[in-house]
mmCIF file of C-alpha atoms in Angstrom:
data_model
loop_
_atom_site.group_PDB
_atom_site.id
_atom_site.type_symbol
_atom_site.label_atom_id
_atom_site.label_comp_id
_atom_site.label_asym_id
_atom_site.label_seq_id
_atom_site.Cartn_x
_atom_site.Cartn_y
_atom_site.Cartn_z
ATOM 1 C CA MET O 1 53.886 41.597 11.207
ATOM 2 C CA SER O 2 55.934 39.317 10.189
ATOM 3 C CA HIS O 3 56.538 37.903 6.444
ATOM 4 C CA THR O 4 58.109 34.406 5.478
ATOM 5 C CA HIS O 5 60.098 34.052 2.459
ATOM 6 C CA PRO O 6 58.766 32.642 -0.513
ATOM 7 C CA LEU O 7 60.757 29.446 -0.296
ATOM 8 C CA LEU O 8 59.029 28.454 2.625
ATOM 9 C CA THR O 9 55.733 29.350 1.065
ATOM 10 C CA THR O 10 55.843 27.023 -1.645
ATOM 11 C CA LEU O 11 57.272 24.287 0.427
ATOM 12 C CA PHE O 12 54.192 24.781 3.164
ATOM 13 C CA LYS O 13 51.523 24.794 0.400
ATOM 14 C CA THR O 14 53.687 21.901 -1.465
ATOM 15 C CA VAL O 15 53.376 19.750 2.040
ATOM 16 C CA GLY O 16 49.791 20.773 2.182
ATOM 17 C CA MET O 17 48.766 19.324 -0.705
ATOM 18 C CA LEU O 18 50.983 15.951 -0.444
ATOM 19 C CA LEU O 19 48.527 15.781 3.195
ATOM 20 C CA TYR O 20 45.284 16.285 1.854
ATOM 21 C CA VAL O 21 45.405 14.707 -1.323
ATOM 22 C CA PRO O 22 46.186 11.169 0.619
ATOM 23 C CA LEU O 23 43.238 11.992 3.179
ATOM 24 C CA MET O 24 40.977 12.768 0.406
ATOM 25 C CA PHE O 25 41.447 8.882 -1.006
ATOM 26 C CA SER O 26 40.689 7.554 2.354
ATOM 27 C CA CYS O 27 37.198 8.508 1.504
ATOM 28 C CA LEU O 28 37.025 6.108 -1.209
ATOM 29 C CA GLU O 29 38.710 3.415 -0.059
ATOM 30 C CA ASP O 30 37.438 -0.289 0.628
ATOM 31 C CA ASP O 31 36.223 -0.790 4.179
ATOM 32 C CA GLY O 32 35.161 -3.791 4.425
ATOM 33 C CA ASP O 33 32.459 -4.789 1.714
ATOM 34 C CA GLU O 34 31.454 -1.679 1.633
ATOM 35 C CA VAL O 35 32.936 2.045 0.261
ATOM 36 C CA PRO O 36 31.630 4.402 2.007
ATOM 37 C CA GLU O 37 29.429 6.943 0.797
ATOM 38 C CA THR O 38 30.052 10.738 0.377
ATOM 39 C CA PRO O 39 27.522 13.759 1.022
ATOM 40 C CA ILE O 40 28.894 14.766 -3.159
ATOM 41 C CA PHE O 41 27.345 11.809 -4.493
ATOM 42 C CA GLY O 42 23.448 11.634 -5.273
ATOM 43 C CA GLU O 43 23.558 14.994 -6.411
ATOM 44 C CA GLY O 44 24.289 16.950 -9.537
ATOM 45 C CA SER O 45 23.429 16.537 -12.995
ATOM 46 C CA PHE O 46 24.155 13.917 -16.083
ATOM 47 C CA SER O 47 26.642 14.934 -18.488
ATOM 48 C CA THR O 48 24.912 15.280 -22.392
ATOM 49 C CA GLU O 49 26.740 11.718 -23.137
ATOM 50 C CA GLU O 50 25.183 10.224 -19.706
ATOM 51 C CA LEU O 51 21.810 11.717 -20.650
ATOM 52 C CA ASN O 52 21.508 10.422 -24.458
ATOM 53 C CA ALA O 53 22.639 7.116 -23.032
ATOM 54 C CA LEU O 54 19.966 6.797 -20.597
ATOM 55 C CA GLN O 55 17.040 8.148 -23.041
ATOM 56 C CA GLN O 56 17.787 4.933 -25.041
ATOM 57 C CA THR O 57 15.681 3.121 -22.984
ATOM 58 C CA LEU O 58 14.584 5.909 -20.122
ATOM 59 C CA ASN O 59 12.609 9.367 -19.658
ATOM 60 C CA LEU O 60 14.478 10.641 -17.718
ATOM 61 C CA GLN O 61 15.931 14.808 -17.981
ATOM 62 C CA ALA O 62 19.046 15.838 -16.991
ATOM 63 C CA THR O 63 18.536 17.216 -13.379
ATOM 64 C CA PRO O 64 17.033 14.820 -11.005
ATOM 65 C CA PHE O 65 13.852 15.617 -10.203
ATOM 66 C CA ASN O 66 13.314 17.522 -6.252
ATOM 67 C CA TYR O 67 13.284 14.108 -4.260
ATOM 68 C CA ALA O 68 15.546 15.334 -0.868
ATOM 69 C CA ASN O 69 14.742 18.901 -0.117
ATOM 70 C CA VAL O 70 10.978 18.755 0.237
ATOM 71 C CA THR O 71 9.265 20.684 2.663
ATOM 72 C CA LEU O 72 6.847 19.244 4.632
ATOM 73 C CA PRO O 73 3.902 21.390 6.167
ATOM 74 C CA GLU O 74 3.191 22.952 8.962
ATOM 75 C CA HIS O 75 0.896 20.436 10.746
ATOM 76 C CA TYR O 76 3.229 17.214 9.845
ATOM 77 C CA LEU O 77 5.632 19.352 11.725
ATOM 78 C CA GLU O 78 3.916 20.004 14.999
ATOM 79 C CA THR O 79 3.134 16.172 14.360
ATOM 80 C CA GLU O 80 6.490 15.840 15.332
ATOM 81 C CA ALA O 81 6.547 14.138 11.736
ATOM 82 C CA LEU O 82 10.834 14.106 11.804
ATOM 83 C CA GLU O 83 10.866 12.673 15.705
ATOM 84 C CA VAL O 84 9.160 9.511 13.968
ATOM 85 C CA ASP O 85 10.659 10.045 10.195
ATOM 86 C CA ASN O 86 12.658 6.048 10.087
ATOM 87 C CA THR O 87 15.213 7.453 7.708
ATOM 88 C CA PRO O 88 18.531 5.804 8.552
ATOM 89 C CA ALA O 89 21.495 8.215 9.355
ATOM 90 C CA ASN O 90 23.741 6.062 6.308
ATOM 91 C CA ASN O 91 20.761 6.820 3.637
ATOM 92 C CA ALA O 92 19.331 10.123 3.772
ATOM 93 C CA ILE O 93 17.290 10.589 0.721
ATOM 94 C CA LYS O 94 19.395 11.969 -1.977
ATOM 95 C CA ASP O 95 17.616 13.035 -5.549
ATOM 96 C CA MET O 96 20.242 10.696 -7.441
ATOM 97 C CA GLY O 97 19.573 8.379 -5.062
ATOM 98 C CA ALA O 98 15.607 8.408 -5.905
ATOM 99 C CA THR O 99 15.704 8.528 -9.285
ATOM 100 C CA LEU O 100 18.017 5.484 -9.193
ATOM 101 C CA GLY O 101 15.641 3.553 -7.231
ATOM 102 C CA ARG O 102 12.797 5.029 -8.970
ATOM 103 C CA VAL O 103 13.893 3.266 -11.955
ATOM 104 C CA LEU O 104 14.485 0.045 -10.159
ATOM 105 C CA PHE O 105 11.580 0.133 -9.015
ATOM 106 C CA TYR O 106 9.863 -0.232 -12.250
ATOM 107 C CA ASP O 107 12.019 -2.669 -14.191
ATOM 108 C CA LYS O 108 11.118 -5.731 -14.624
ATOM 109 C CA ASN O 109 14.195 -7.209 -14.684
ATOM 110 C CA LEU O 110 14.369 -7.660 -11.142
ATOM 111 C CA SER O 111 12.197 -11.041 -11.307
ATOM 112 C CA ALA O 112 13.504 -13.749 -12.834
ATOM 113 C CA ASN O 113 11.336 -14.016 -15.976
ATOM 114 C CA ASN O 114 11.178 -10.238 -16.349
ATOM 115 C CA THR O 115 7.751 -9.980 -16.236
ATOM 116 C CA ILE O 116 7.263 -8.122 -12.757
ATOM 117 C CA SER O 117 8.266 -5.133 -10.848
ATOM 118 C CA CYS O 118 7.639 -3.705 -7.127
ATOM 119 C CA ALA O 119 5.095 -1.335 -9.234
ATOM 120 C CA SER O 120 3.550 -4.781 -10.610
ATOM 121 C CA CYS O 121 1.977 -4.650 -6.641
ATOM 122 C CA HIS O 122 1.969 -0.789 -5.648
ATOM 123 C CA GLN O 123 0.829 1.398 -8.537
ATOM 124 C CA GLN O 124 0.923 4.821 -8.597
ATOM 125 C CA ASN O 125 -3.077 5.498 -9.657
ATOM 126 C CA ALA O 126 -4.011 2.932 -6.889
ATOM 127 C CA GLY O 127 -2.134 4.878 -4.280
ATOM 128 C CA PHE O 128 0.803 2.870 -4.726
ATOM 129 C CA SER O 129 -1.375 -0.364 -3.456
ATOM 130 C CA ASP O 130 -2.456 -3.430 -5.230
ATOM 131 C CA PRO O 131 -6.069 -3.293 -6.700
ATOM 132 C CA ASP O 132 -6.363 -6.960 -6.868
ATOM 133 C CA LYS O 133 -7.421 -8.965 -3.782
ATOM 134 C CA LEU O 134 -4.672 -10.990 -3.519
ATOM 135 C CA SER O 135 -1.161 -9.780 -5.299
ATOM 136 C CA ARG O 136 0.384 -12.202 -7.506
ATOM 137 C CA GLY O 137 3.598 -13.085 -8.404
ATOM 138 C CA LEU O 138 6.235 -13.259 -11.651
ATOM 139 C CA ASN O 139 4.066 -16.689 -12.262
ATOM 140 C CA GLY O 140 0.927 -16.103 -11.880
ATOM 141 C CA GLU O 141 0.708 -17.647 -8.638
ATOM 142 C CA THR O 142 -1.119 -15.679 -5.757
ATOM 143 C CA THR O 143 0.433 -14.087 -2.503
ATOM 144 C CA ARG O 144 -1.141 -14.701 0.975
ATOM 145 C CA ARG O 145 -1.911 -11.334 1.259
ATOM 146 C CA ASN O 146 -2.991 -7.942 -0.589
ATOM 147 C CA SER O 147 -0.096 -5.404 -0.830
ATOM 148 C CA MET O 148 -0.743 -2.126 1.277
ATOM 149 C CA SER O 149 -0.036 1.477 0.357
ATOM 150 C CA LEU O 150 3.404 2.638 0.658
ATOM 151 C CA ILE O 151 2.690 6.263 0.943
ATOM 152 C CA ASN O 152 4.457 7.835 4.120
ATOM 153 C CA SER O 153 6.130 5.073 4.875
ATOM 154 C CA ARG O 154 9.269 7.555 5.706
ATOM 155 C CA PHE O 155 6.786 8.441 9.247
ATOM 156 C CA TYR O 156 6.578 4.179 10.463
ATOM 157 C CA GLU O 157 9.053 5.635 13.654
ATOM 158 C CA ALA O 158 9.288 1.703 14.341
ATOM 159 C CA GLU O 159 10.112 1.154 11.212
ATOM 160 C CA ARG O 160 9.181 -2.888 10.723
ATOM 161 C CA PHE O 161 7.495 -3.446 7.263
ATOM 162 C CA LEU O 162 5.696 -6.087 6.122
ATOM 163 C CA TRP O 163 2.035 -7.599 7.069
ATOM 164 C CA ASP O 164 3.601 -9.308 9.795
ATOM 165 C CA GLU O 165 6.286 -7.009 10.537
ATOM 166 C CA ARG O 166 8.793 -9.573 9.939
ATOM 167 C CA ALA O 167 11.187 -6.632 8.438
ATOM 168 C CA ALA O 168 12.964 -4.658 10.395
ATOM 169 C CA THR O 169 13.383 -1.924 8.255
ATOM 170 C CA LEU O 170 12.430 -0.585 5.092
ATOM 171 C CA GLU O 171 16.247 -0.950 3.514
ATOM 172 C CA GLU O 172 15.161 -4.631 4.892
ATOM 173 C CA GLN O 173 11.887 -5.031 3.374
ATOM 174 C CA VAL O 174 12.473 -4.043 -0.201
ATOM 175 C CA LEU O 175 14.547 -6.461 -1.157
ATOM 176 C CA LEU O 176 12.286 -9.507 0.193
ATOM 177 C CA PRO O 177 9.975 -9.487 -2.680
ATOM 178 C CA ILE O 178 12.525 -9.700 -5.083
ATOM 179 C CA GLN O 179 13.730 -12.589 -3.059
ATOM 180 C CA ASP O 180 10.461 -14.433 -2.679
ATOM 181 C CA HIS O 181 9.905 -16.966 -5.215
ATOM 182 C CA ILE O 182 6.186 -16.846 -5.681
ATOM 183 C CA GLU O 183 7.031 -12.822 -6.188
ATOM 184 C CA MET O 184 9.871 -12.007 -8.049
ATOM 185 C CA GLY O 185 12.297 -15.519 -7.480
ATOM 186 C CA MET O 186 15.340 -13.005 -8.364
ATOM 187 C CA ASP O 187 18.545 -14.343 -6.425
ATOM 188 C CA LEU O 188 20.110 -11.594 -5.325
ATOM 189 C CA ALA O 189 23.729 -12.326 -6.680
ATOM 190 C CA GLU O 190 22.484 -13.103 -9.514
ATOM 191 C CA LEU O 191 20.234 -9.866 -9.443
ATOM 192 C CA GLU O 192 23.744 -7.965 -9.143
ATOM 193 C CA ALA O 193 25.004 -9.655 -12.112
ATOM 194 C CA LYS O 194 22.119 -8.654 -14.607
ATOM 195 C CA LEU O 195 21.166 -5.379 -13.392
ATOM 196 C CA GLN O 196 25.744 -4.980 -14.472
ATOM 197 C CA GLY O 197 24.761 -5.773 -18.090
ATOM 198 C CA LEU O 198 22.381 -3.836 -18.424
ATOM 199 C CA ASP O 199 23.392 -0.005 -20.164
ATOM 200 C CA TYR O 200 22.017 2.837 -17.864
ATOM 201 C CA TYR O 201 22.624 1.247 -14.910
ATOM 202 C CA PRO O 202 26.250 1.748 -14.225
ATOM 203 C CA ILE O 203 25.924 5.382 -15.187
ATOM 204 C CA LEU O 204 22.433 5.745 -12.468
ATOM 205 C CA PHE O 205 24.800 4.029 -9.618
ATOM 206 C CA THR O 206 27.565 6.067 -10.046
ATOM 207 C CA HIS O 207 25.548 9.028 -9.539
ATOM 208 C CA ALA O 208 24.065 8.296 -6.618
ATOM 209 C CA PHE O 209 26.896 6.441 -4.940
ATOM 210 C CA GLY O 210 30.043 7.169 -6.795
ATOM 211 C CA THR O 211 31.145 4.162 -8.278
ATOM 212 C CA PRO O 212 29.200 1.993 -10.939
ATOM 213 C CA GLU O 213 29.560 -1.149 -8.623
ATOM 214 C CA ILE O 214 26.017 -3.239 -8.334
ATOM 215 C CA SER O 215 25.082 -5.074 -4.998
ATOM 216 C CA SER O 216 22.176 -5.198 -3.004
ATOM 217 C CA ASP O 217 23.068 -2.985 -0.798
ATOM 218 C CA ARG O 218 23.102 -0.123 -2.947
ATOM 219 C CA ILE O 219 19.792 -1.700 -4.448
ATOM 220 C CA ALA O 220 18.145 -1.626 -1.167
ATOM 221 C CA LYS O 221 19.128 1.936 -0.378
ATOM 222 C CA SER O 222 18.108 3.430 -3.684
ATOM 223 C CA LEU O 223 14.931 1.834 -3.498
ATOM 224 C CA SER O 224 14.128 2.521 0.069
ATOM 225 C CA GLN O 225 15.638 6.593 -0.819
ATOM 226 C CA PHE O 226 12.331 6.009 -3.224
ATOM 227 C CA VAL O 227 10.095 5.067 -1.090
ATOM 228 C CA ARG O 228 10.519 7.487 1.557
ATOM 229 C CA SER O 229 10.057 10.182 -1.081
ATOM 230 C CA ILE O 230 6.421 8.994 -1.483
ATOM 231 C CA VAL O 231 4.884 11.581 0.765
ATOM 232 C CA SER O 232 1.197 12.877 0.821
ATOM 233 C CA THR O 233 0.711 16.763 1.514
ATOM 234 C CA ASP O 234 -1.702 18.173 -0.580
ATOM 235 C CA SER O 235 -5.090 16.356 0.335
ATOM 236 C CA LYS O 236 -7.832 18.480 0.914
ATOM 237 C CA PHE O 237 -7.796 17.169 3.873
ATOM 238 C CA ASP O 238 -4.710 18.698 4.390
ATOM 239 C CA ARG O 239 -5.651 22.483 2.443
ATOM 240 C CA ALA O 240 -8.239 22.514 4.751
ATOM 241 C CA LEU O 241 -6.114 22.853 7.553
ATOM 242 C CA LYS O 242 -3.655 25.678 6.179
ATOM 243 C CA ASP O 243 -6.878 27.826 5.091
ATOM 244 C CA ALA O 244 -7.814 26.970 8.872
ATOM 245 C CA GLY O 245 -4.522 27.913 10.375
ATOM 246 C CA VAL O 246 -4.214 24.585 12.616
ATOM 247 C CA THR O 247 -0.702 23.272 13.359
ATOM 248 C CA PHE O 248 -1.595 20.491 15.239
ATOM 249 C CA VAL O 249 -3.938 17.435 14.239
ATOM 250 C CA ASP O 250 -5.878 16.025 17.469
ATOM 251 C CA GLU O 251 -9.601 16.007 19.210
ATOM 252 C CA ASP O 252 -9.381 19.195 19.391
ATOM 253 C CA VAL O 253 -9.192 20.678 15.607
ATOM 254 C CA PRO O 254 -12.458 22.582 15.220
ATOM 255 C CA LYS O 255 -14.649 22.660 12.325
ATOM 256 C CA LEU O 256 -12.935 23.514 8.660
ATOM 257 C CA THR O 257 -14.569 25.756 6.451
ATOM 258 C CA LEU O 258 -12.934 24.135 3.525
ATOM 259 C CA LEU O 259 -14.588 20.957 4.909
ATOM 260 C CA SER O 260 -18.827 20.279 3.370
ATOM 261 C CA GLU O 261 -20.578 19.484 7.016
ATOM 262 C CA GLN O 262 -20.547 16.019 5.784
ATOM 263 C CA GLU O 263 -16.975 15.646 5.277
ATOM 264 C CA ASN O 264 -16.575 17.658 9.048
ATOM 265 C CA LEU O 265 -18.789 15.343 10.579
ATOM 266 C CA GLY O 266 -16.729 12.905 9.400
ATOM 267 C CA ARG O 267 -13.528 14.184 10.435
ATOM 268 C CA GLU O 268 -15.273 14.362 13.919
ATOM 269 C CA ILE O 269 -16.115 11.264 14.159
ATOM 270 C CA PHE O 270 -12.750 9.758 12.862
ATOM 271 C CA TYR O 271 -10.636 12.368 15.243
ATOM 272 C CA ASN O 272 -12.731 13.725 18.432
ATOM 273 C CA GLY O 273 -14.270 10.276 19.489
ATOM 274 C CA TYR O 274 -18.007 10.622 18.095
ATOM 275 C CA LYS O 275 -19.539 8.104 19.644
ATOM 276 C CA GLY O 276 -16.670 6.514 21.055
ATOM 277 C CA ALA O 277 -15.079 5.860 17.808
ATOM 278 C CA THR O 278 -11.366 5.937 18.276
ATOM 279 C CA CYS O 279 -10.308 5.997 14.448
ATOM 280 C CA SER O 280 -7.479 8.745 15.392
ATOM 281 C CA TYR O 281 -5.809 6.030 18.084
ATOM 282 C CA CYS O 282 -4.357 3.590 14.897
ATOM 283 C CA HIS O 283 -4.970 6.066 12.338
ATOM 284 C CA GLY O 284 -4.445 9.555 13.596
ATOM 285 C CA GLY O 285 -1.798 12.662 13.583
ATOM 286 C CA ALA O 286 -1.112 14.488 9.997
ATOM 287 C CA MET O 287 0.311 11.572 9.249
ATOM 288 C CA ASN O 288 -2.529 8.877 9.284
ATOM 289 C CA VAL O 289 0.074 6.283 10.255
ATOM 290 C CA ASN O 290 1.083 3.715 13.218
ATOM 291 C CA ASP O 291 4.030 1.792 14.035
ATOM 292 C CA GLU O 292 2.567 -1.227 16.291
ATOM 293 C CA ALA O 293 0.794 -3.864 14.611
ATOM 294 C CA LYS O 294 -2.828 -4.396 16.380
ATOM 295 C CA ASN O 295 -5.914 -6.892 16.299
ATOM 296 C CA ASN O 296 -9.319 -5.391 14.749
ATOM 297 C CA GLY O 297 -11.310 -8.184 15.528
ATOM 298 C CA LEU O 298 -11.555 -9.321 12.151
ATOM 299 C CA ASP O 299 -12.601 -12.956 13.232
ATOM 300 C CA LEU O 300 -12.844 -15.063 16.181
ATOM 301 C CA VAL O 301 -10.533 -17.764 14.187
ATOM 302 C CA TYR O 302 -7.543 -16.696 12.045
ATOM 303 C CA SER O 303 -6.133 -18.747 9.118
ATOM 304 C CA ASP O 304 -3.421 -16.236 8.903
ATOM 305 C CA ASN O 305 -1.659 -14.854 11.939
ATOM 306 C CA GLY O 306 0.093 -12.200 10.840
ATOM 307 C CA LYS O 307 3.212 -11.466 13.307
ATOM 308 C CA GLY O 308 2.313 -14.677 15.063
ATOM 309 C CA GLU O 309 3.739 -16.440 12.801
ATOM 310 C CA ILE O 310 6.597 -14.888 13.234
ATOM 311 C CA THR O 311 7.455 -14.487 16.967
ATOM 312 C CA GLY O 312 5.574 -17.463 17.748
ATOM 313 C CA ARG O 313 4.062 -15.603 21.123
ATOM 314 C CA ASP O 314 0.686 -16.088 21.590
ATOM 315 C CA SER O 315 -0.163 -12.376 22.181
ATOM 316 C CA ASP O 316 1.294 -11.512 18.661
ATOM 317 C CA MET O 317 -1.381 -13.939 17.146
ATOM 318 C CA ALA O 318 -3.845 -12.279 14.216
ATOM 319 C CA LEU O 319 -1.732 -9.022 15.143
ATOM 320 C CA PHE O 320 -1.280 -7.462 11.809
ATOM 321 C CA LYS O 321 0.491 -3.801 10.555
ATOM 322 C CA VAL O 322 -1.762 -0.843 10.953
ATOM 323 C CA PRO O 323 -1.480 0.712 7.544
ATOM 324 C CA ALA O 324 -1.268 4.298 6.086
ATOM 325 C CA LEU O 325 -4.553 5.984 5.294
ATOM 326 C CA ARG O 326 -3.563 8.410 2.773
ATOM 327 C CA ASN O 327 -5.163 8.144 -0.591
ATOM 328 C CA VAL O 328 -7.542 5.339 1.305
ATOM 329 C CA ALA O 329 -9.991 5.320 -1.038
ATOM 330 C CA LEU O 330 -8.060 4.775 -3.828
ATOM 331 C CA THR O 331 -6.265 1.529 -2.208
ATOM 332 C CA ALA O 332 -9.096 -1.146 -2.538
ATOM 333 C CA PRO O 333 -9.354 -3.788 -1.163
ATOM 334 C CA TYR O 334 -9.077 -3.325 2.413
ATOM 335 C CA MET O 335 -7.175 -5.377 5.088
ATOM 336 C CA HIS O 336 -4.495 -8.231 4.775
ATOM 337 C CA ASP O 337 -6.522 -10.375 2.561
ATOM 338 C CA GLY O 338 -8.487 -8.120 0.443
ATOM 339 C CA ARG O 339 -11.777 -9.042 2.375
ATOM 340 C CA PHE O 340 -13.449 -5.583 2.011
ATOM 341 C CA ALA O 341 -14.363 -4.186 -1.278
ATOM 342 C CA THR O 342 -15.317 -0.687 0.037
ATOM 343 C CA LEU O 343 -14.790 2.020 2.931
ATOM 344 C CA MET O 344 -18.568 1.585 3.450
ATOM 345 C CA GLU O 345 -18.183 -2.232 3.872
ATOM 346 C CA VAL O 346 -14.914 -1.370 6.248
ATOM 347 C CA VAL O 347 -16.920 1.252 8.187
ATOM 348 C CA ASN O 348 -19.949 -1.323 8.759
ATOM 349 C CA HIS O 349 -16.981 -3.889 10.213
ATOM 350 C CA TYR O 350 -15.948 -0.693 13.062
ATOM 351 C CA SER O 351 -19.638 0.301 13.977
ATOM 352 C CA ASP O 352 -21.056 -2.554 13.986
ATOM 353 C CA ASN O 353 -18.677 -6.372 13.431
ATOM 354 C CA VAL O 354 -15.948 -6.363 15.619
ATOM 355 C CA GLN O 355 -15.067 -9.451 17.051
ATOM 356 C CA GLN O 356 -13.725 -10.779 19.983
ATOM 357 C CA HIS O 357 -10.433 -12.312 19.338
ATOM 358 C CA PRO O 358 -8.131 -12.664 22.796
ATOM 359 C CA ASN O 359 -5.985 -10.362 21.251
ATOM 360 C CA ILE O 360 -8.234 -7.729 20.127
ATOM 361 C CA ASN O 361 -6.909 -3.674 20.528
ATOM 362 C CA PHE O 362 -8.403 -2.221 23.842
ATOM 363 C CA ARG O 363 -9.013 0.714 21.877
ATOM 364 C CA LEU O 364 -11.935 -1.499 19.989
ATOM 365 C CA THR O 365 -13.493 -2.392 23.312
ATOM 366 C CA THR O 366 -15.544 -0.594 26.115
ATOM 367 C CA LEU O 367 -12.449 -0.253 28.492
ATOM 368 C CA ASP O 368 -10.038 2.126 27.499
ATOM 369 C CA VAL O 369 -7.318 0.497 30.055
ATOM 370 C CA GLU O 370 -4.007 -1.476 27.854
ATOM 371 C CA ASP O 371 -3.902 -5.249 28.154
ATOM 372 C CA THR O 372 -7.452 -5.729 29.609
ATOM 373 C CA HIS O 373 -10.406 -7.827 28.052
ATOM 374 C CA GLY O 374 -13.449 -5.728 27.755
ATOM 375 C CA PRO O 375 -16.703 -6.238 25.440
ATOM 376 C CA VAL O 376 -16.281 -5.215 21.913
ATOM 377 C CA MET O 377 -16.943 -1.716 20.967
ATOM 378 C CA ARG O 378 -20.605 -1.069 19.204
ATOM 379 C CA LEU O 379 -21.076 1.515 17.698
ATOM 380 C CA ASN O 380 -23.736 1.602 15.706
ATOM 381 C CA LEU O 381 -23.220 4.808 13.751
ATOM 382 C CA THR O 382 -26.673 5.235 11.601
ATOM 383 C CA ARG O 383 -25.870 5.147 7.716
ATOM 384 C CA SER O 384 -25.978 8.831 7.434
ATOM 385 C CA GLU O 385 -22.710 8.869 9.850
ATOM 386 C CA LYS O 386 -21.205 6.081 8.259
ATOM 387 C CA GLU O 387 -21.561 7.797 4.861
ATOM 388 C CA ALA O 388 -19.562 10.771 6.569
ATOM 389 C CA LEU O 389 -17.002 9.137 7.861
ATOM 390 C CA VAL O 390 -16.408 7.885 3.909
ATOM 391 C CA ALA O 391 -16.717 11.510 3.192
ATOM 392 C CA PHE O 392 -14.476 12.498 5.370
ATOM 393 C CA LEU O 393 -11.750 10.234 4.415
ATOM 394 C CA HIS O 394 -11.937 11.123 1.096
ATOM 395 C CA THR O 395 -10.365 14.083 1.840
ATOM 396 C CA LEU O 396 -7.548 12.145 2.256
ATOM 397 C CA THR O 397 -6.853 12.113 -1.202
ATOM 398 C CA ASP O 398 -4.047 13.479 -2.677
ATOM 399 C CA ASP O 399 -4.056 13.876 -6.682
ATOM 400 C CA THR O 400 -0.023 14.634 -6.611
ATOM 401 C CA ILE O 401 0.443 10.951 -5.202
ATOM 402 C CA THR O 402 -1.016 9.582 -8.148
ATOM 403 C CA THR O 403 -0.029 12.229 -11.318
ATOM 404 C CA GLU O 404 3.194 13.634 -9.988
ATOM 405 C CA GLU O 405 5.973 12.533 -12.922
ATOM 406 C CA LYS O 406 8.927 12.003 -10.786
ATOM 407 C CA TRP O 407 6.825 8.744 -8.722
ATOM 408 C CA SER O 408 5.797 7.100 -12.157
ATOM 409 C CA ASP O 409 6.874 5.064 -14.944
ATOM 410 C CA PRO O 410 9.908 6.061 -16.132
ATOM 411 C CA PHE O 411 10.583 3.149 -18.719
ATOM 412 C CA LYS O 412 10.077 4.200 -22.467
ATOM 413 C CA ASN O 413 7.975 1.388 -23.468
#
């Protein structure tokens, strides 16, 4: 065995440290306009001094809630949840990042007159949707549309957001209402300066991103982390699937013993094509999401043309993003314009009143072939069948979404 002289050993250690130090700090050097994030940020706990400062305004604990390492049920994983996950590589959910996002989500300082927050139009007790027909902005003006639920936003594979899909990513979407002159009315540069002056944000941004600097990019990332963390996995339907050992949600799901006879009939209508129903094609799988804008035959002529107003293409006229159905019993009113007050009204539409719009989705017609224009389908469900479908939709309610503190308002007043 060879031996190294002690002086040489010391020399090697010294040189190694000299090489290591600049390498370590190179990870924090400015690369363009943004400091690259490193894996160590976004985790850990607040110090006693930091927590005391934060608790002047916020109900936060030293150790943040678990947002990053949530276990998805087997029927989510078998339904390819991870394959459709739209979380970008540069914005993985972190506990501290989502904690910052939670604070931003509920902070009315994000609006020009300190009266509106993201949560104003995405209320936790309403399944992170808006109970008003049309959402209202900072001066009381109404927007053009109802605010859809944010639940399971993480699983929109195509990533596009808002009713007209004008936002290419969730990171882009979360900044649009802040800048909208009706909704929150803030210039992003002014917002950065405004938040820098609030005592709690430098602490939160440091823990989320490693330094206290506040930027619109970091605001977008942390808000997106929080929104993506809002995942529903504990509805009655989830529990029934787990009890039955069902790991893949499709038309072959058997009768579930934890569901009533009425709820099972509703599930058969929803998933199994009972009487030709096609609910699951647009709202199926375990996550009950869809990632393609569609026309569902609300009208023959639309005053709001949805995606078509953005693209200008005739084929996109009156196409709207398909909302997730988790907690749908809590997210009334329904449709982009909030026209339906109850789930029974929604079921009546799909059973009896779908209109023959030129861009009607083929699943709502009698021809099961894409790009065809067959006559619209009339399911003609009976009253008891409609009630069964509504009963099944209620089994998608996940009370943890409406009660979990980690998604609640953290402000003390």
